[in-house]
Amino acid sequence: MKRIVFTLFLLFTSSLTVLWAQVNPKPGYIITLGGDTLRGTIDYRTDGRNARVCLFCREGDTEFGRYSPADISGYRLTDNGAFYVSRRVPIDGEEKTLFLEYLIKGGVSLFYHTENARDYYFFVDAGGNVALYEPSVDTDSHLAKDIARERRRKMADVMKMFDRSPETIKQLWEADANRRQLANITRRYNERYCKETGECVQFEFDDEKTVSVITRLRIQAGVATASLRGEDYEFRSDMKFSALMPQIAIGLDFQLPRVRQGFAIETLLQAALMNKEGKPEKSFYDPDADYTLKALALQWQLGAACDFSPSSAVSPMVHGGLLVNQWLKLKDTSITDFYASGHNSLISAAGAYVGAGVDVAMGRHSLRLAADVLSPMISIRSSGKLIKRNLGVQVGLGWLF
């Protein structure tokens, strides 16, 4: 069993290394400083990395090159994908040259950037002037009114750019500061007041291609083995419980396509039923005494999963992580020493799991068959006695929505 665990652990860690060496390739093109368009493949990563560097492989080449905002004018994913252009903008009092996401092109253009969990929106007029947009605030409190006053000062440059339309200024003041809303406000202003600068273009993008996190619900059913052992009790000898338990589970998989294809953070809550009876290994107090244990085993898992071929119909996968479980007594006979005095539950225990399986694509959903090995876990009762859980195995069939 130890050899199996070690092999699965090596497989899991090596797959993480291989997966991390891969890229997230998307068809696209770069725009050179001279205005030429070069088509090929873009390694589309997180927003933060996309703002600093473009990894691009030209058609016919095999190596990716690194392009900074000083090297190219911009880049874009094909088929109405995200569009980034190089611009110098103020970020927290510091001038930075970054790749900003291009949302609106017109007499007043709109750009977006995110950094340190904060969203930045920049308006640029026909003269090249840059204005940072500040989101709205709650003005119910006295302190919030002071914040609003400071925001009005910072919004002065934005108001100048939209000075032809008090209605637009009011909309910007009350906006929730999301890309769609600000883009629509800017587009409508351009179409009405900036026709002399040419056609207003709103750069749409495919949400499915640019999404950062894909959340998938997982339901699962299966079986698990359990082995509990209580040692050295006053009136009874060692007791051992081993059983095959039916198991159901529900959880979420958070796929991160812009971090790595095939990589996901997973969390799963499982419930299994133990119903076991037998005799002590040695009889001290009552040689004919039987024990029974009916308990609900709750288990929470948090870990990472890696698909080797996420774009294929059938993809091998490995996963692993940490787990915590809690046993709740439903019924027992002659084994009260398994519980802390006055309580109906064992002390919760922590451990780890590692496993492998296969994902089978079913349209937009997928079927997952996986087998896991659970590490040994030990709980310490309030009296200081040990309740040991040996290595366990669980096999589950799950459906990812």
CSV table of C-alpha atoms in Angstrom, one decimal:
chain,number,residue,atom,x,y,z
A,1,MET,CA,0.0,0.0,0.0
A,2,LYS,CA,2.8,2.4,0.8
A,3,ARG,CA,4.3,1.7,-2.6
A,4,ILE,CA,1.0,2.6,-4.3
A,5,VAL,CA,0.7,5.8,-2.3
A,6,PHE,CA,4.3,6.8,-3.2
A,7,THR,CA,3.7,6.1,-6.9
A,8,LEU,CA,0.5,8.2,-6.9
A,9,PHE,CA,2.3,11.0,-5.2
A,10,LEU,CA,5.1,11.0,-7.7
A,11,LEU,CA,2.6,10.9,-10.6
A,12,PHE,CA,0.7,13.9,-9.1
A,13,THR,CA,3.8,16.0,-8.5
A,14,SER,CA,5.4,15.2,-11.9
A,15,SER,CA,2.1,16.0,-13.7
A,16,LEU,CA,2.1,19.4,-12.0
A,17,THR,CA,5.6,20.0,-13.3
A,18,VAL,CA,4.7,19.0,-16.8
A,19,LEU,CA,1.5,21.0,-16.8
A,20,TRP,CA,3.2,24.1,-15.5
A,21,ALA,CA,5.6,23.9,-18.4
A,22,GLN,CA,2.8,24.1,-20.9
A,23,VAL,CA,1.2,27.3,-22.3
A,24,ASN,CA,-2.3,28.5,-22.9
A,25,PRO,CA,-2.1,28.9,-26.7
A,26,LYS,CA,-4.7,31.0,-28.5
A,27,PRO,CA,-4.7,32.1,-32.2
A,28,GLY,CA,-3.9,35.8,-32.5
A,29,TYR,CA,-1.6,38.5,-33.8
A,30,ILE,CA,0.7,41.3,-32.7
A,31,ILE,CA,1.0,44.8,-34.1
A,32,THR,CA,4.5,46.0,-34.6
A,33,LEU,CA,5.7,49.5,-33.9
A,34,GLY,CA,5.6,50.1,-37.6
A,35,GLY,CA,2.0,49.1,-37.9
A,36,ASP,CA,2.5,45.6,-39.4
A,37,THR,CA,0.4,42.7,-38.4
A,38,LEU,CA,2.1,39.3,-37.6
A,39,ARG,CA,-0.2,36.3,-37.1
A,40,GLY,CA,0.5,33.3,-35.0
A,41,THR,CA,-0.2,32.0,-31.4
A,42,ILE,CA,-0.4,34.0,-28.2
A,43,ASP,CA,0.2,32.5,-24.8
A,44,TYR,CA,-2.9,34.0,-23.1
A,45,ARG,CA,-2.3,34.2,-19.3
A,46,THR,CA,-3.7,36.1,-16.4
A,47,ASP,CA,-4.6,39.8,-16.6
A,48,GLY,CA,-1.6,40.9,-14.6
A,49,ARG,CA,0.8,39.0,-16.8
A,50,ASN,CA,-0.9,40.1,-20.0
A,51,ALA,CA,-0.4,43.7,-19.0
A,52,ARG,CA,3.4,43.3,-18.7
A,53,VAL,CA,4.4,40.9,-21.5
A,54,CYS,CA,3.1,39.2,-24.6
A,55,LEU,CA,4.3,35.7,-25.4
A,56,PHE,CA,4.0,35.2,-29.1
A,57,CYS,CA,4.9,32.5,-31.6
A,58,ARG,CA,4.8,33.6,-35.3
A,59,GLU,CA,3.2,31.3,-37.8
A,60,GLY,CA,5.8,28.8,-39.0
A,61,ASP,CA,8.0,29.2,-35.9
A,62,THR,CA,8.2,26.9,-32.9
A,63,GLU,CA,9.6,29.2,-30.2
A,64,PHE,CA,7.7,31.8,-28.3
A,65,GLY,CA,9.2,35.3,-28.1
A,66,ARG,CA,8.7,37.8,-25.2
A,67,TYR,CA,7.4,41.3,-26.2
A,68,SER,CA,7.1,44.1,-23.7
A,69,PRO,CA,4.9,47.2,-24.2
A,70,ALA,CA,8.0,49.0,-25.5
A,71,ASP,CA,8.5,46.4,-28.2
A,72,ILE,CA,5.1,46.3,-30.0
A,73,SER,CA,2.0,48.5,-30.3
A,74,GLY,CA,-0.4,45.8,-29.2
A,75,TYR,CA,-1.8,42.3,-29.7
A,76,ARG,CA,-5.1,40.6,-30.0
A,77,LEU,CA,-6.8,37.2,-29.9
A,78,THR,CA,-8.5,36.4,-33.2
A,79,ASP,CA,-12.3,36.0,-33.6
A,80,ASN,CA,-13.2,39.1,-31.6
A,81,GLY,CA,-10.8,38.2,-28.8
A,82,ALA,CA,-9.3,40.5,-26.2
A,83,PHE,CA,-7.4,43.4,-27.6
A,84,TYR,CA,-4.4,45.0,-25.8
A,85,VAL,CA,-2.5,48.1,-26.8
A,86,SER,CA,0.6,49.7,-25.3
A,87,ARG,CA,0.1,53.0,-23.4
A,88,ARG,CA,1.7,55.0,-20.7
A,89,VAL,CA,-0.7,55.7,-17.8
A,90,PRO,CA,-0.6,56.8,-14.2
A,91,ILE,CA,-1.0,54.0,-11.6
A,92,ASP,CA,-1.0,55.1,-8.0
A,93,GLY,CA,1.0,58.2,-8.7
A,94,GLU,CA,3.6,56.4,-10.9
A,95,GLU,CA,3.8,56.5,-14.7
A,96,LYS,CA,3.8,53.0,-16.2
A,97,THR,CA,3.9,51.7,-19.7
A,98,LEU,CA,1.5,48.7,-19.9
A,99,PHE,CA,-0.6,46.7,-22.3
A,100,LEU,CA,-4.1,48.0,-21.6
A,101,GLU,CA,-7.2,46.2,-22.7
A,102,TYR,CA,-8.9,48.3,-25.5
A,103,LEU,CA,-12.6,48.6,-24.9
A,104,ILE,CA,-13.7,51.6,-27.0
A,105,LYS,CA,-12.0,53.5,-29.9
A,106,GLY,CA,-13.4,56.9,-30.7
A,107,GLY,CA,-13.3,60.6,-29.9
A,108,VAL,CA,-13.0,59.4,-26.3
A,109,SER,CA,-11.4,56.0,-26.0
A,110,LEU,CA,-11.7,53.7,-23.1
A,111,PHE,CA,-9.0,51.3,-21.7
A,112,TYR,CA,-9.0,48.8,-18.8
A,113,HIS,CA,-6.3,47.5,-16.5
A,114,THR,CA,-6.3,45.4,-13.3
A,115,GLU,CA,-3.5,45.3,-10.7
A,116,ASN,CA,-3.4,44.2,-7.1
A,117,ALA,CA,-7.1,43.3,-7.1
A,118,ARG,CA,-8.0,46.8,-8.2
A,119,ASP,CA,-9.6,47.8,-11.5
A,120,TYR,CA,-8.4,50.9,-13.4
A,121,TYR,CA,-10.3,52.6,-16.3
A,122,PHE,CA,-8.7,55.2,-18.4
A,123,PHE,CA,-10.3,57.6,-20.8
A,124,VAL,CA,-8.1,59.1,-23.6
A,125,ASP,CA,-9.4,61.9,-25.8
A,126,ALA,CA,-8.5,62.8,-29.4
A,127,GLY,CA,-5.6,65.0,-28.2
A,128,GLY,CA,-4.0,62.1,-26.3
A,129,ASN,CA,-4.9,63.4,-22.8
A,130,VAL,CA,-5.4,60.6,-20.2
A,131,ALA,CA,-7.9,60.6,-17.4
A,132,LEU,CA,-8.3,58.0,-14.7
A,133,TYR,CA,-11.9,57.0,-13.9
A,134,GLU,CA,-12.7,56.7,-10.2
A,135,PRO,CA,-15.7,54.4,-9.3
A,136,SER,CA,-18.7,55.7,-7.4
A,137,VAL,CA,-18.9,55.5,-3.5
A,138,ASP,CA,-21.7,55.4,-1.0
A,139,THR,CA,-22.3,59.0,0.3
A,140,ASP,CA,-24.6,58.2,3.2
A,141,SER,CA,-22.0,58.7,5.9
A,142,HIS,CA,-20.0,61.9,6.7
A,143,LEU,CA,-16.8,60.1,6.0
A,144,ALA,CA,-18.1,58.9,2.6
A,145,LYS,CA,-19.0,62.5,1.7
A,146,ASP,CA,-15.4,63.4,2.2
A,147,ILE,CA,-14.4,60.5,0.0
A,148,ALA,CA,-16.9,61.7,-2.6
A,149,ARG,CA,-15.4,65.2,-2.5
A,150,GLU,CA,-12.0,63.8,-3.2
A,151,ARG,CA,-13.4,61.7,-5.9
A,152,ARG,CA,-15.0,64.8,-7.6
A,153,ARG,CA,-11.5,66.4,-7.6
A,154,LYS,CA,-10.0,63.3,-9.3
A,155,MET,CA,-12.9,63.1,-11.7
A,156,ALA,CA,-12.3,66.6,-13.0
A,157,ASP,CA,-10.3,65.5,-16.0
A,158,VAL,CA,-13.0,62.9,-16.9
A,159,MET,CA,-15.7,65.5,-16.7
A,160,LYS,CA,-13.8,67.8,-19.1
A,161,MET,CA,-13.7,65.0,-21.7
A,162,PHE,CA,-17.5,64.5,-21.5
A,163,ASP,CA,-18.4,68.2,-21.0
A,164,ARG,CA,-20.8,68.2,-24.0
A,165,SER,CA,-23.2,66.0,-22.1
A,166,PRO,CA,-24.2,66.6,-18.5
A,167,GLU,CA,-26.3,63.4,-18.8
A,168,THR,CA,-23.2,61.4,-19.6
A,169,ILE,CA,-21.3,62.9,-16.6
A,170,LYS,CA,-24.2,62.0,-14.3
A,171,GLN,CA,-24.1,58.4,-15.7
A,172,LEU,CA,-20.4,58.1,-15.1
A,173,TRP,CA,-20.7,59.5,-11.6
A,174,GLU,CA,-23.4,56.9,-10.7
A,175,ALA,CA,-21.9,53.9,-12.7
A,176,ASP,CA,-20.9,50.7,-11.0
A,177,ALA,CA,-17.5,50.7,-12.7
A,178,ASN,CA,-17.8,47.5,-14.8
A,179,ARG,CA,-16.5,47.1,-18.3
A,180,ARG,CA,-19.8,46.6,-20.1
A,181,GLN,CA,-21.5,49.6,-18.4
A,182,LEU,CA,-18.6,52.1,-19.0
A,183,ALA,CA,-18.1,50.9,-22.6
A,184,ASN,CA,-21.8,51.4,-23.4
A,185,ILE,CA,-21.8,54.9,-21.8
A,186,THR,CA,-18.7,55.9,-23.8
A,187,ARG,CA,-19.9,54.5,-27.1
A,188,ARG,CA,-23.2,56.4,-26.8
A,189,TYR,CA,-21.3,59.6,-26.1
A,190,ASN,CA,-19.0,59.1,-29.1
A,191,GLU,CA,-21.9,58.3,-31.5
A,192,ARG,CA,-23.7,61.5,-30.5
A,193,TYR,CA,-20.9,64.0,-30.0
A,194,CYS,CA,-17.7,62.8,-31.6
A,195,LYS,CA,-18.7,61.9,-35.2
A,196,GLU,CA,-16.1,64.2,-36.6
A,197,THR,CA,-13.3,61.8,-35.3
A,198,GLY,CA,-14.7,58.9,-37.3
A,199,GLU,CA,-16.6,55.8,-36.5
A,200,CYS,CA,-16.8,54.6,-32.9
A,201,VAL,CA,-15.7,51.1,-32.4
A,202,GLN,CA,-16.6,48.9,-29.4
A,203,PHE,CA,-14.3,46.0,-29.2
A,204,GLU,CA,-16.3,43.0,-28.3
A,205,PHE,CA,-14.7,39.8,-26.9
A,206,ASP,CA,-15.7,36.2,-26.4
A,207,ASP,CA,-16.3,35.8,-22.7
A,208,GLU,CA,-15.7,32.0,-22.9
A,209,LYS,CA,-12.3,32.6,-24.4
A,210,THR,CA,-11.2,35.3,-22.0
A,211,VAL,CA,-12.8,34.1,-18.7
A,212,SER,CA,-10.4,33.8,-15.8
A,213,VAL,CA,-12.2,31.3,-13.6
A,214,ILE,CA,-14.7,28.6,-14.8
A,215,THR,CA,-16.8,27.2,-11.8
A,216,ARG,CA,-18.2,23.7,-12.3
A,217,LEU,CA,-20.5,21.9,-9.9
A,218,ARG,CA,-19.6,18.3,-9.2
A,219,ILE,CA,-21.9,15.6,-7.8
A,220,GLN,CA,-20.4,12.2,-7.0
A,221,ALA,CA,-21.3,8.8,-5.7
A,222,GLY,CA,-19.1,5.9,-4.8
A,223,VAL,CA,-17.7,3.6,-2.0
A,224,ALA,CA,-15.0,4.0,0.6
A,225,THR,CA,-13.2,1.8,2.9
A,226,ALA,CA,-12.8,2.7,6.5
A,227,SER,CA,-10.7,1.3,9.3
A,228,LEU,CA,-10.9,2.6,12.9
A,229,ARG,CA,-9.1,1.2,15.8
A,230,GLY,CA,-9.4,2.1,19.5
A,231,GLU,CA,-6.6,0.9,21.8
A,232,ASP,CA,-6.2,0.0,25.5
A,233,TYR,CA,-9.5,0.6,27.1
A,234,GLU,CA,-10.4,0.1,30.7
A,235,PHE,CA,-13.1,-2.6,30.5
A,236,ARG,CA,-12.5,-3.9,27.0
A,237,SER,CA,-9.7,-4.8,24.8
A,238,ASP,CA,-8.6,-3.3,21.5
A,239,MET,CA,-11.5,-2.8,19.0
A,240,LYS,CA,-11.2,-2.6,15.3
A,241,PHE,CA,-13.8,-1.5,12.8
A,242,SER,CA,-13.3,-2.1,9.1
A,243,ALA,CA,-16.1,-1.6,6.6
A,244,LEU,CA,-17.1,-0.7,3.0
A,245,MET,CA,-19.2,2.4,3.1
A,246,PRO,CA,-21.5,3.9,0.5
A,247,GLN,CA,-20.6,7.5,-0.2
A,248,ILE,CA,-22.1,10.6,-1.8
A,249,ALA,CA,-20.5,14.0,-2.4
A,250,ILE,CA,-21.0,17.5,-3.8
A,251,GLY,CA,-18.4,20.1,-4.6
A,252,LEU,CA,-17.0,22.7,-6.9
A,253,ASP,CA,-14.1,22.7,-9.4
A,254,PHE,CA,-12.6,26.1,-10.1
A,255,GLN,CA,-10.8,25.7,-13.5
A,256,LEU,CA,-8.1,28.4,-14.2
A,257,PRO,CA,-7.6,28.3,-18.0
A,258,ARG,CA,-5.6,31.5,-18.0
A,259,VAL,CA,-3.2,30.1,-15.3
A,260,ARG,CA,-2.8,26.7,-17.0
A,261,GLN,CA,-5.0,24.6,-19.2
A,262,GLY,CA,-6.2,21.5,-17.4
A,263,PHE,CA,-5.5,22.9,-13.9
A,264,ALA,CA,-8.2,23.3,-11.3
A,265,ILE,CA,-8.7,23.9,-7.6
A,266,GLU,CA,-11.2,21.5,-6.2
A,267,THR,CA,-13.3,21.3,-3.0
A,268,LEU,CA,-15.6,18.4,-2.1
A,269,LEU,CA,-17.9,17.6,0.8
A,270,GLN,CA,-18.5,13.9,1.2
A,271,ALA,CA,-20.8,11.8,3.4
A,272,ALA,CA,-20.4,8.1,4.0
A,273,LEU,CA,-22.3,5.6,6.2
A,274,MET,CA,-20.7,3.0,8.4
A,275,ASN,CA,-22.8,0.2,9.9
A,276,LYS,CA,-20.6,-2.4,11.6
A,277,GLU,CA,-20.9,-5.0,14.3
A,278,GLY,CA,-18.6,-7.6,15.8
A,279,LYS,CA,-16.6,-8.7,18.9
A,280,PRO,CA,-13.6,-7.3,20.6
A,281,GLU,CA,-10.2,-8.8,19.6
A,282,LYS,CA,-9.8,-9.9,23.3
A,283,SER,CA,-12.4,-10.1,26.0
A,284,PHE,CA,-11.7,-8.7,29.4
A,285,TYR,CA,-15.0,-7.7,31.0
A,286,ASP,CA,-17.6,-9.6,29.1
A,287,PRO,CA,-16.5,-12.4,26.8
A,288,ASP,CA,-19.8,-12.6,25.0
A,289,ALA,CA,-20.2,-8.8,24.5
A,290,ASP,CA,-20.8,-7.6,20.9
A,291,TYR,CA,-20.3,-4.1,19.7
A,292,THR,CA,-22.1,-2.2,17.1
A,293,LEU,CA,-21.3,1.1,15.4
A,294,LYS,CA,-23.5,3.1,13.1
A,295,ALA,CA,-22.0,6.4,12.2
A,296,LEU,CA,-22.0,9.1,9.6
A,297,ALA,CA,-18.6,10.0,8.3
A,298,LEU,CA,-18.3,13.6,7.0
A,299,GLN,CA,-15.2,14.5,5.0
A,300,TRP,CA,-14.1,17.8,3.4
A,301,GLN,CA,-11.4,17.8,0.7
A,302,LEU,CA,-9.4,20.7,-0.7
A,303,GLY,CA,-6.8,20.2,-3.4
A,304,ALA,CA,-5.7,20.6,-7.0
A,305,ALA,CA,-6.5,18.5,-10.1
A,306,CYS,CA,-4.6,18.2,-13.3
A,307,ASP,CA,-5.9,17.0,-16.7
A,308,PHE,CA,-3.3,15.7,-19.0
A,309,SER,CA,-5.3,16.4,-22.2
A,310,PRO,CA,-8.1,18.8,-21.3
A,311,SER,CA,-9.2,19.3,-25.0
A,312,SER,CA,-9.6,15.6,-25.7
A,313,ALA,CA,-12.8,13.6,-25.3
A,314,VAL,CA,-11.0,11.3,-22.8
A,315,SER,CA,-8.3,12.8,-20.5
A,316,PRO,CA,-6.3,11.1,-17.8
A,317,MET,CA,-6.2,13.1,-14.6
A,318,VAL,CA,-4.5,13.2,-11.2
A,319,HIS,CA,-5.4,15.1,-8.1
A,320,GLY,CA,-4.5,15.4,-4.5
A,321,GLY,CA,-4.7,17.7,-1.4
A,322,LEU,CA,-5.7,17.9,2.2
A,323,LEU,CA,-8.8,16.5,4.0
A,324,VAL,CA,-10.6,16.9,7.3
A,325,ASN,CA,-13.2,14.4,8.5
A,326,GLN,CA,-15.7,14.2,11.4
A,327,TRP,CA,-17.5,11.1,12.5
A,328,LEU,CA,-21.0,11.5,14.0
A,329,LYS,CA,-22.5,8.7,16.1
A,330,LEU,CA,-25.9,7.5,15.0
A,331,LYS,CA,-26.1,4.3,17.1
A,332,ASP,CA,-23.6,2.2,19.2
A,333,THR,CA,-23.5,-0.6,21.7
A,334,SER,CA,-20.7,-1.3,24.2
A,335,ILE,CA,-18.2,1.2,22.6
A,336,THR,CA,-18.8,4.5,24.4
A,337,ASP,CA,-15.0,4.7,25.0
A,338,PHE,CA,-14.8,5.8,21.3
A,339,TYR,CA,-16.3,9.1,22.2
A,340,ALA,CA,-15.2,12.1,24.2
A,341,SER,CA,-17.2,12.0,27.4
A,342,GLY,CA,-20.8,13.4,27.0
A,343,HIS,CA,-20.5,13.8,23.2
A,344,ASN,CA,-21.8,11.9,20.2
A,345,SER,CA,-18.9,12.5,17.9
A,346,LEU,CA,-15.3,11.6,17.5
A,347,ILE,CA,-12.7,14.4,17.5
A,348,SER,CA,-12.2,15.5,13.9
A,349,ALA,CA,-9.0,14.4,12.2
A,350,ALA,CA,-6.9,15.7,9.3
A,351,GLY,CA,-5.0,14.0,6.6
A,352,ALA,CA,-4.3,14.0,2.9
A,353,TYR,CA,-5.5,12.3,-0.3
A,354,VAL,CA,-3.9,11.5,-3.7
A,355,GLY,CA,-5.5,9.7,-6.6
A,356,ALA,CA,-5.9,9.3,-10.4
A,357,GLY,CA,-8.7,8.8,-12.8
A,358,VAL,CA,-10.1,9.8,-16.2
A,359,ASP,CA,-12.4,12.6,-17.4
A,360,VAL,CA,-14.8,11.8,-20.3
A,361,ALA,CA,-16.3,14.8,-22.1
A,362,MET,CA,-20.1,14.7,-22.5
A,363,GLY,CA,-20.8,17.9,-24.5
A,364,ARG,CA,-20.3,20.8,-22.1
A,365,HIS,CA,-20.3,18.4,-19.2
A,366,SER,CA,-18.0,15.6,-18.2
A,367,LEU,CA,-17.9,12.3,-16.4
A,368,ARG,CA,-15.1,11.6,-13.9
A,369,LEU,CA,-14.1,8.2,-12.6
A,370,ALA,CA,-11.4,8.4,-9.9
A,371,ALA,CA,-9.8,6.3,-7.2
A,372,ASP,CA,-8.0,7.9,-4.2
A,373,VAL,CA,-5.8,6.7,-1.4
A,374,LEU,CA,-6.4,8.4,2.0
A,375,SER,CA,-3.5,8.9,4.4
A,376,PRO,CA,-3.5,7.6,8.0
A,377,MET,CA,-5.2,9.9,10.4
A,378,ILE,CA,-5.2,10.0,14.2
A,379,SER,CA,-7.6,11.6,16.6
A,380,ILE,CA,-6.8,12.2,20.2
A,381,ARG,CA,-9.7,12.0,22.7
A,382,SER,CA,-10.0,14.4,25.6
A,383,SER,CA,-8.8,11.6,27.9
A,384,GLY,CA,-5.6,11.3,25.8
A,385,LYS,CA,-6.4,7.9,24.2
A,386,LEU,CA,-5.9,7.4,20.5
A,387,ILE,CA,-8.4,6.6,17.8
A,388,LYS,CA,-6.5,5.6,14.7
A,389,ARG,CA,-7.6,5.5,11.1
A,390,ASN,CA,-5.5,3.4,8.8
A,391,LEU,CA,-4.9,3.9,5.1
A,392,GLY,CA,-8.2,4.0,3.2
A,393,VAL,CA,-9.4,3.9,-0.4
A,394,GLN,CA,-12.3,5.6,-2.1
A,395,VAL,CA,-13.7,5.2,-5.6
A,396,GLY,CA,-16.1,7.7,-7.0
A,397,LEU,CA,-18.1,8.4,-10.2
A,398,GLY,CA,-18.8,12.0,-10.6
A,399,TRP,CA,-20.6,14.4,-13.0
A,400,LEU,CA,-19.2,17.9,-13.7
A,401,PHE,CA,-21.8,20.4,-14.9
